[in-house]
Structure formats: structure tokens, C-alpha cells
PDB file of C-alpha atoms in Angstrom:
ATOM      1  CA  UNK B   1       4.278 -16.629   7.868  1.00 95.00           C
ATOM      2  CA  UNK B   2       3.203 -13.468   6.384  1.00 97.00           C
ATOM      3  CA  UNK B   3       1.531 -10.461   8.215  1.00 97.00           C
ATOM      4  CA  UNK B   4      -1.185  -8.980   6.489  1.00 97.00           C
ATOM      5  CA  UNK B   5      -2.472  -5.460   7.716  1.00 97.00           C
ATOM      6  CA  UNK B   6      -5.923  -4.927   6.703  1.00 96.00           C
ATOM      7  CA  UNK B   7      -6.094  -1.304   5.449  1.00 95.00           C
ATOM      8  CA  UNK B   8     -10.167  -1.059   5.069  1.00 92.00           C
ATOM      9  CA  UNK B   9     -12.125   1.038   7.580  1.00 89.00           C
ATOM     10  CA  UNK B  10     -14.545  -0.674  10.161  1.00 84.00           C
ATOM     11  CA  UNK B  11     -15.792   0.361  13.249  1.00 81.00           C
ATOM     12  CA  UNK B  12     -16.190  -3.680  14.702  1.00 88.00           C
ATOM     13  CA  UNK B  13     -12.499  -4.866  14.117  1.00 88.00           C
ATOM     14  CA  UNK B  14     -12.786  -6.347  18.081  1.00 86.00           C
ATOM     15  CA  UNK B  15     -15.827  -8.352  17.092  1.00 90.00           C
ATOM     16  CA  UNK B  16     -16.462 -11.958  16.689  1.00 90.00           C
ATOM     17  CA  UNK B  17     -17.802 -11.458  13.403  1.00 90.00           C
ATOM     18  CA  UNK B  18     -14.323  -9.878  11.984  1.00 89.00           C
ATOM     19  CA  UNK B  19     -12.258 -11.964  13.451  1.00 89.00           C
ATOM     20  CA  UNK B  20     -14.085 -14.766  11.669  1.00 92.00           C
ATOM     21  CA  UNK B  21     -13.835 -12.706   8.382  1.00 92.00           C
ATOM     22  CA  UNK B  22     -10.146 -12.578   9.261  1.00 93.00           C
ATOM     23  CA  UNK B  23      -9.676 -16.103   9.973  1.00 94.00           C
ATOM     24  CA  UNK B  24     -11.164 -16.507   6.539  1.00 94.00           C
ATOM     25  CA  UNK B  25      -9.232 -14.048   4.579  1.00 94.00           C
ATOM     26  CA  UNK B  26      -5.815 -15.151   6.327  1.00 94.00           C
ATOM     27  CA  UNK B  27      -7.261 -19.135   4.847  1.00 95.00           C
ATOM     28  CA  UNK B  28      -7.720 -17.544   1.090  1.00 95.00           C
ATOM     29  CA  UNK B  29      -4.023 -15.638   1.075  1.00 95.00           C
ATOM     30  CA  UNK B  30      -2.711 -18.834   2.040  1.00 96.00           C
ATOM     31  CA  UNK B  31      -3.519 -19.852  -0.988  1.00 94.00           C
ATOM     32  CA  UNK B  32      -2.045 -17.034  -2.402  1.00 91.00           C
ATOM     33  CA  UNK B  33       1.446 -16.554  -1.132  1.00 91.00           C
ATOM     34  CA  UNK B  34       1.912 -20.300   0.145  1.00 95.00           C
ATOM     35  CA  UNK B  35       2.934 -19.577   3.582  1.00 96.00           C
ATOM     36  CA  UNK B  36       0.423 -19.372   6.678  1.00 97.00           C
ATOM     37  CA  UNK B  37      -0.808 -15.530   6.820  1.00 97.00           C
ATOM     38  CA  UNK B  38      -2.335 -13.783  10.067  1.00 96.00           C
ATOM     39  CA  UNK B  39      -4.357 -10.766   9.212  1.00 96.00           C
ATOM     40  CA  UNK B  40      -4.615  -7.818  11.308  1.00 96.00           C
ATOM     41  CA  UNK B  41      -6.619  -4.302  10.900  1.00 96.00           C
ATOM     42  CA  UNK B  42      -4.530  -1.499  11.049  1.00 96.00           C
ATOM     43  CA  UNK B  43      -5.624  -0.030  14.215  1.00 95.00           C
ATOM     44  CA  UNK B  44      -4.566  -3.420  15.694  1.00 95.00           C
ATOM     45  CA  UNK B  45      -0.806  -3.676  14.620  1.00 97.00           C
ATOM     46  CA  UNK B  46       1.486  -4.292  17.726  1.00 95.00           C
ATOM     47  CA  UNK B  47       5.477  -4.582  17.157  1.00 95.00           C
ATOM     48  CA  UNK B  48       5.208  -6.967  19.838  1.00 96.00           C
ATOM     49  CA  UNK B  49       2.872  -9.470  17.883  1.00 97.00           C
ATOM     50  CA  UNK B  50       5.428  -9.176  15.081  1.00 96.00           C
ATOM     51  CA  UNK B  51       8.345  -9.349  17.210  1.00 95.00           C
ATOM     52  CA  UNK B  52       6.072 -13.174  18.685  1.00 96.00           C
ATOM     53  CA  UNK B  53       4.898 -14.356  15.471  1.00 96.00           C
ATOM     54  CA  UNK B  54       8.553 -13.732  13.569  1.00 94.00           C
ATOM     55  CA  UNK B  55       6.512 -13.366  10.401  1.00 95.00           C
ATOM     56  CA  UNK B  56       8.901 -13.539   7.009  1.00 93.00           C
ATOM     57  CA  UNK B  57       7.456 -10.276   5.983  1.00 93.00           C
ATOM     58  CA  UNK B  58       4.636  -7.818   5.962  1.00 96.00           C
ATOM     59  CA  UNK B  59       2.121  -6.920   3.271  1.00 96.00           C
ATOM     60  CA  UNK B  60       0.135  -3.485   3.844  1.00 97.00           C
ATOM     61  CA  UNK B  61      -2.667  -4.302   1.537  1.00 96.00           C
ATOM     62  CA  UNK B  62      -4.547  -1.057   0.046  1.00 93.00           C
ATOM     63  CA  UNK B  63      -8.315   0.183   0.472  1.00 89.00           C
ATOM     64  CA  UNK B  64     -11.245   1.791  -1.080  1.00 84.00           C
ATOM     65  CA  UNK B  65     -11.210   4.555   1.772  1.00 86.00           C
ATOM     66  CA  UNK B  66     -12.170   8.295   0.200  1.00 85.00           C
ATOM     67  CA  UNK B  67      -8.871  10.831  -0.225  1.00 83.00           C
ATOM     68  CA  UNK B  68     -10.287  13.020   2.009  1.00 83.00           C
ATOM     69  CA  UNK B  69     -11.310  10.050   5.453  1.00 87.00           C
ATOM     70  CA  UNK B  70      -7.913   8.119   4.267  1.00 87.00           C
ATOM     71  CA  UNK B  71      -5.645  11.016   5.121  1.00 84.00           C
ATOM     72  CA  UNK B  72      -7.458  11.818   8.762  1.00 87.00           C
ATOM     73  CA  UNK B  73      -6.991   7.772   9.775  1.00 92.00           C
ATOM     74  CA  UNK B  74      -4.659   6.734  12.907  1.00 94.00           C
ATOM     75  CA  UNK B  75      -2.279   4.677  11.404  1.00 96.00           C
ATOM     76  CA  UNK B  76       0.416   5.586  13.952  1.00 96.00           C
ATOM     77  CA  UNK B  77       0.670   1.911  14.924  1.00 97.00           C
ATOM     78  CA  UNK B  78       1.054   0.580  10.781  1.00 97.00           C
ATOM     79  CA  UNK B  79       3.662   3.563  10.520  1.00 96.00           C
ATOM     80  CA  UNK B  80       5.683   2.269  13.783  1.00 95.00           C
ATOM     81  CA  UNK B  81       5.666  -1.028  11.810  1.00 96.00           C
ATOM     82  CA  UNK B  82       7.073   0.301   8.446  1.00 94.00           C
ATOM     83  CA  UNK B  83       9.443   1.907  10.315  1.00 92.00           C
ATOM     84  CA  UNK B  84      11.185  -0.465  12.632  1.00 90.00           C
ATOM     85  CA  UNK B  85      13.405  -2.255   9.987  1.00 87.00           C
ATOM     86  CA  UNK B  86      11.800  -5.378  11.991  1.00 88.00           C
ATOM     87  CA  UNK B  87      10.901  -7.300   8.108  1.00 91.00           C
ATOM     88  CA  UNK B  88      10.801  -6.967   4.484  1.00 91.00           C
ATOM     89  CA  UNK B  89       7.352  -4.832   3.809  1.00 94.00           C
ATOM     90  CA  UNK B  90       5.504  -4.411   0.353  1.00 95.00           C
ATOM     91  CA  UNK B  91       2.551  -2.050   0.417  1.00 96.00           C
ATOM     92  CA  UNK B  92      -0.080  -2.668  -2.738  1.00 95.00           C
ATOM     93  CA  UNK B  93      -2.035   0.474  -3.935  1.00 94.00           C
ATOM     94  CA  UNK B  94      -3.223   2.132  -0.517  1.00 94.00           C
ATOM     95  CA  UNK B  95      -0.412   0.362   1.343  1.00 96.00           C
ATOM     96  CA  UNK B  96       2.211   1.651  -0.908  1.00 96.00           C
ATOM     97  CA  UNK B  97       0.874   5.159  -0.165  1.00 95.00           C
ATOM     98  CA  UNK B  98       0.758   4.949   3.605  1.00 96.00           C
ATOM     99  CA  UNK B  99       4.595   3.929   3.602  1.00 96.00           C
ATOM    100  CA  UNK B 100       4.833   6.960   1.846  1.00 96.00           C
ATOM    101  CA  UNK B 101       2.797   9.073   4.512  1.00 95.00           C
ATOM    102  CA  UNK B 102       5.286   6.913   7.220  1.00 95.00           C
ATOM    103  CA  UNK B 103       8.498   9.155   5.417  1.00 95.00           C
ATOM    104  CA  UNK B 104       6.342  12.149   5.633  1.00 95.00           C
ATOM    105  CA  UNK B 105       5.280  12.098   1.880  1.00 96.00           C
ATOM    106  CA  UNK B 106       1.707  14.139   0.832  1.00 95.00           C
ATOM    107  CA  UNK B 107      -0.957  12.254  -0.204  1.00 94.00           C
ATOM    108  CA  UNK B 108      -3.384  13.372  -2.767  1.00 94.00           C
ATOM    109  CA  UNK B 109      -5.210  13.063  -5.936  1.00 95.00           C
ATOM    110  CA  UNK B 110      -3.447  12.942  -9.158  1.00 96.00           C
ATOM    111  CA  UNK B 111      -5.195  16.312 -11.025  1.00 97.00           C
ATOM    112  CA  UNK B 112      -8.654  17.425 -11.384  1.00 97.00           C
ATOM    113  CA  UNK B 113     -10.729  15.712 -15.084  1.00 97.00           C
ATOM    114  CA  UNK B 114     -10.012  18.440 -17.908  1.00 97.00           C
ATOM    115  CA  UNK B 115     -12.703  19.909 -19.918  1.00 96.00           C
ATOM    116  CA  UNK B 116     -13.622  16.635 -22.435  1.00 96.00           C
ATOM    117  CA  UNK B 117     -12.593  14.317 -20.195  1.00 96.00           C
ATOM    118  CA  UNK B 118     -15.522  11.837 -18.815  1.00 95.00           C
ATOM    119  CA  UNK B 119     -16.256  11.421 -15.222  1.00 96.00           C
ATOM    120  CA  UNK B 120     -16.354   8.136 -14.397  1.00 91.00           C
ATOM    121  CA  UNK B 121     -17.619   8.698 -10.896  1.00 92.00           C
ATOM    122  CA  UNK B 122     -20.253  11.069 -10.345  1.00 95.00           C
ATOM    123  CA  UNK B 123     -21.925  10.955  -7.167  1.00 93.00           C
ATOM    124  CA  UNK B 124     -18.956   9.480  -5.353  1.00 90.00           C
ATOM    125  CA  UNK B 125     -16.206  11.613  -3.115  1.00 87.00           C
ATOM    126  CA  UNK B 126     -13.656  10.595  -5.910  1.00 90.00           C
ATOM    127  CA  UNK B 127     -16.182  12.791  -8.592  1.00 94.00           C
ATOM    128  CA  UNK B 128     -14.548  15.751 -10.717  1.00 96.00           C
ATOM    129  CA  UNK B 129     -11.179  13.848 -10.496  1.00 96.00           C
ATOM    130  CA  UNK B 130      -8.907  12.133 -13.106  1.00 96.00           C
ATOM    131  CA  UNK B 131      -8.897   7.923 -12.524  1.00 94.00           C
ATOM    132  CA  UNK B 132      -6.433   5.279 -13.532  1.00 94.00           C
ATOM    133  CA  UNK B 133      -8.984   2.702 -13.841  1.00 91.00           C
ATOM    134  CA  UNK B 134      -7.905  -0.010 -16.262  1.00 92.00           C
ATOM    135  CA  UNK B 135      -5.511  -2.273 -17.536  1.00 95.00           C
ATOM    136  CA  UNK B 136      -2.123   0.141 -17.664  1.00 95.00           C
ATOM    137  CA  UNK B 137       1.082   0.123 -19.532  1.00 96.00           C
ATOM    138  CA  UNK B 138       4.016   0.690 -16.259  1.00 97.00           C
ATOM    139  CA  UNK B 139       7.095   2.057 -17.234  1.00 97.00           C
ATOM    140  CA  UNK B 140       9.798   0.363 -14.733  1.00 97.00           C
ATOM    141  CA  UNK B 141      12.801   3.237 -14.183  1.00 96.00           C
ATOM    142  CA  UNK B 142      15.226   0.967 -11.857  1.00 94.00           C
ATOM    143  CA  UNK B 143      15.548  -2.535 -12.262  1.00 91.00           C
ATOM    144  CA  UNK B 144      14.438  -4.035  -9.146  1.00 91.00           C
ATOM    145  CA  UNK B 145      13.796  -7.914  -8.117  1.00 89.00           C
ATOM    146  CA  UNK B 146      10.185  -7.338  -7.863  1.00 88.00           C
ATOM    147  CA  UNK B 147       9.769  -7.200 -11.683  1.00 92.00           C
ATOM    148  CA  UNK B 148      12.554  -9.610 -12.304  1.00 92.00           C
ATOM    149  CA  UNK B 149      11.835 -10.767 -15.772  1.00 93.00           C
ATOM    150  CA  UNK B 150       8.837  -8.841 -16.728  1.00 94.00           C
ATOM    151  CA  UNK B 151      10.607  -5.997 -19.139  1.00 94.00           C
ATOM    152  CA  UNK B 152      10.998  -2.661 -19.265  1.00 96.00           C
ATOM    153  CA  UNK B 153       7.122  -2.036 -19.131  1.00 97.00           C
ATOM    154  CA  UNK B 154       4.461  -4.396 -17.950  1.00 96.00           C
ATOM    155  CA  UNK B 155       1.014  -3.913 -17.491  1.00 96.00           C
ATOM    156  CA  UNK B 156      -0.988  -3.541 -14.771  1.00 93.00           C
ATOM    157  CA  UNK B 157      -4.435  -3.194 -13.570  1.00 93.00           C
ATOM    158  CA  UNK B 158      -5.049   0.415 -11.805  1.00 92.00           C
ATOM    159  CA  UNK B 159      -7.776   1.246  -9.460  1.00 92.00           C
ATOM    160  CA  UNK B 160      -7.144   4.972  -8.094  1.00 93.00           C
ATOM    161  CA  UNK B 161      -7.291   8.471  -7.745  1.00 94.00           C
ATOM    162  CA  UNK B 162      -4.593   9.569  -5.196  1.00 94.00           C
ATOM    163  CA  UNK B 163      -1.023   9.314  -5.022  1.00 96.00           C
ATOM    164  CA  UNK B 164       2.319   9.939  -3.776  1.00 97.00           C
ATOM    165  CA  UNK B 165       3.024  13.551  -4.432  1.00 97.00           C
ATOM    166  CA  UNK B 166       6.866  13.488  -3.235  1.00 97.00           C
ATOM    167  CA  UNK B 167       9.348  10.806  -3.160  1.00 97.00           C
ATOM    168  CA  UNK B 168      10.157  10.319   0.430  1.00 95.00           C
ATOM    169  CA  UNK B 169      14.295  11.035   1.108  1.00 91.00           C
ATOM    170  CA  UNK B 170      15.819   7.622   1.352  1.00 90.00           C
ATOM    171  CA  UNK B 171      13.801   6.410  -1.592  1.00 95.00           C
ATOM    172  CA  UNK B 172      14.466   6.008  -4.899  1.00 95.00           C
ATOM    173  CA  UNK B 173      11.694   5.091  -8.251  1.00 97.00           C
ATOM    174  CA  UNK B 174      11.242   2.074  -9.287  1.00 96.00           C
ATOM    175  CA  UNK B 175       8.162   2.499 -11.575  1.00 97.00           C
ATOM    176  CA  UNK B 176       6.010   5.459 -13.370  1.00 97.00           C
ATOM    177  CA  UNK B 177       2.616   5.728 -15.479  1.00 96.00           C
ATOM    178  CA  UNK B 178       2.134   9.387 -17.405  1.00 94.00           C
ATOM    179  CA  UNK B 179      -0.033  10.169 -14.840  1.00 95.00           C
ATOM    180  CA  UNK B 180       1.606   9.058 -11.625  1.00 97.00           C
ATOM    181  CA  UNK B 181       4.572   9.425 -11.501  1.00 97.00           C
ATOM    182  CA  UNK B 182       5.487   7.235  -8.092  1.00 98.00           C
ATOM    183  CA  UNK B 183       3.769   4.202  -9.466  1.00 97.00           C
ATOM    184  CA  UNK B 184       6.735   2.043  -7.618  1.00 97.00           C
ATOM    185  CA  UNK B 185       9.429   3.163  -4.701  1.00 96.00           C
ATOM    186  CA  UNK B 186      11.806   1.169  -2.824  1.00 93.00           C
ATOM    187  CA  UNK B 187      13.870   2.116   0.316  1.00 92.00           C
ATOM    188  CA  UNK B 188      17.629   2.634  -0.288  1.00 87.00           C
ATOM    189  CA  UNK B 189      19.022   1.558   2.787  1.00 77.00           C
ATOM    190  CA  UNK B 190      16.678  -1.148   4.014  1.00 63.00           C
ATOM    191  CA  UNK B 191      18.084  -2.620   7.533  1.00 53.00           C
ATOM    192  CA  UNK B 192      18.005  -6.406   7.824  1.00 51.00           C
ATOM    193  CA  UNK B 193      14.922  -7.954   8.615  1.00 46.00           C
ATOM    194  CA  UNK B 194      15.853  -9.748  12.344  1.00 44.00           C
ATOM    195  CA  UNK B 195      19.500  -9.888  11.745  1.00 41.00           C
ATOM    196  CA  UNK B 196      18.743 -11.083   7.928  1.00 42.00           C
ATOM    197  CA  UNK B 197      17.954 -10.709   4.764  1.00 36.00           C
ATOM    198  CA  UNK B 198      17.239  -7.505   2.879  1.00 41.00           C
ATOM    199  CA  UNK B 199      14.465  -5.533   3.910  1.00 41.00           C
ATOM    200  CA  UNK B 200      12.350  -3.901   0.647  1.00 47.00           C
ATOM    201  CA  UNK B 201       9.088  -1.533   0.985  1.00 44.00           C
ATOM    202  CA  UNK B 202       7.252  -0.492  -2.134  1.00 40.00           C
TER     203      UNK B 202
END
């Protein structure tokens, strides 16, 4: 089993309309990773549901929350989880950057557009801002099993503003654009996951 934690922002996560949206998104992962998944909003993450469902790992998935509402969320209970050691965790995109807030890392946006540069996003929060929005060349720095076999650069679609400003202690780079510079961490020390296995967090 893998346990997803739903990153996005809604005010009706207790509903029987989410949990039916959850039911359904846990059905099309499936599909996806191979294993049953159970999918869980962030305000909703319990160490004790992990420690019952013995999941194999954890995937913090990422979110289309503005810089400046992403930074003010509660995610006390998602950083308890990231830091237990309980299982292996990979965050993607807005995931990766709250296990960065989790080691007390600052979040925010890569640099401001300079003069010539076109703004992509006018009349959204992320306006007057510099965007990796495409498909991106991603320079790996330390050979790590996640891009086992891929090369020393493979390319990746982007979709943000923000990043990791620091590398949290503990960590060390996996992967870098020109831009962002933290494209890819991993923990150095990762306890074992339930007594085994390696533990990894990106």
C-alpha cells in the first residue's frame, strides 16, 4: 500500500463528496504505482493510521496553492509524518518543498521576471515572478536510485514559481536546473522504515 497525502486546499475534506473524490483518486494511482493507495488530505494525516495501515511508503503529492496561502497552511500533522522515520517518503513539486519546510528550510519564489522577460501570469498571485513552466533539461549532481539509468541530465516537465531556498542540514543535492538550484534532495541518514529498508525523502 502506498499513502498518498493530498496537498490541495479545501475547506470540505470531512465531506461525503471528498471522500468519494478520494476513493476515486486512490482507484486511478492504483493504476499508477501498482499497489493499493489510500489518500488522505493533509490536515487529516494521523501517525496512528500509518502506524494501522503499514503502508510501504508515503508520497506527499504537490499543489497549485499561491506562495503566499501555501506558507501560512497547518501542516504540523504532514511534518510529524516526514519526520518519524516511520517509511520511505518522496515529495513531488509542492511535497518536495514541504519536507523542506519539515527541516526548517525557507520557502519562496525563485527571483522576480527581469526587464524583457514575459509574464506569463498576469492577473494571478504568481504575476511579476520568473516560472519554470515547460519541458526542462535537470542536471542530476549525486547519483541516486531514483534516476537509476536516466543520465547525467534528464528532462522534466516544470510547473512552478517557489522553491527551496536552503538545503536543510542532513541533506544533501541530488538534482539542479539554472534557476533552482534544489531541484532534487535526499536525506543522509534515513532511519529504517519499520525495522527495514532504507528510508529516502526527496
Amino acid at each position: 500500500m502506498i499513502y498518498y497525502v493530498d496537498n490541495s486546499e479545501r475547506s470540505d475534506v470531512n465531506s461525503p463528496s471528498a471522500k468519494k473524490n478520494y476513493e476515486a483518486m486512490g482507484k486511478s494511482l492504483e493504476a499508477v504505482f501498482g499497489v493499493e493507495v489510500h489518500v488522505q488530505h493533509y490536515s487529516q494525516v494521523s501517525i496512528d493510521e500509518v502506524k494501522a495501515l503499514n503502508p510501504q511508503a508515503a508520497v506527499l503529492s504537490g499543489c497549485g496553492t499561491p506562495w503566499e496561502q501555501f506558507i501560512k497552511c497547518d501542516f504540523s500533522k504532514e511534518f510529524e509524518l516526514i519526520r518519524s522515520g516511520l517509511l520511505p517518503i518522496l515529495g513531488i513539486c509542492g511535497g518536495h518543498q514541504i519536507i523542506g519546510m519539515a527541516y526548517g528550510a525557507e520557502i519562496a519564489p525563485m527571483r522576480r521576471l527581469k526587464p524583457g522577460e514575459k509574464d506569463t501570469h498576469v492577473g494571478t498571485p504568481s504575476e511579476g515572478y520568473f516560472y519554470e513552466m515547460e519541458y526542462l533539461p535537470v542536471k542530476i549532481i549525486n547519483a541516486d536510485a531514483l534516476f537509476e539509468g536516466m543520465g547525467d541530465v534528464i528532462t522534466v516537465h516544470e510547473g512552478h514559481y517557489c522553491e527551496i531556498k536552503n538545503l536543510p542540514s542532513d541533506f544533501e543535492l541530488l538534482a539542479s536546473t539554472e534557476e533552482c538550484r534544489i531541484q532534487a534532495m535526499r536525506h543522509k541518514q534515513p532511519p529504517a522504515p519499520f525495522g527495514k529498508g532504507e528510508n529516502l525523502t526527496y
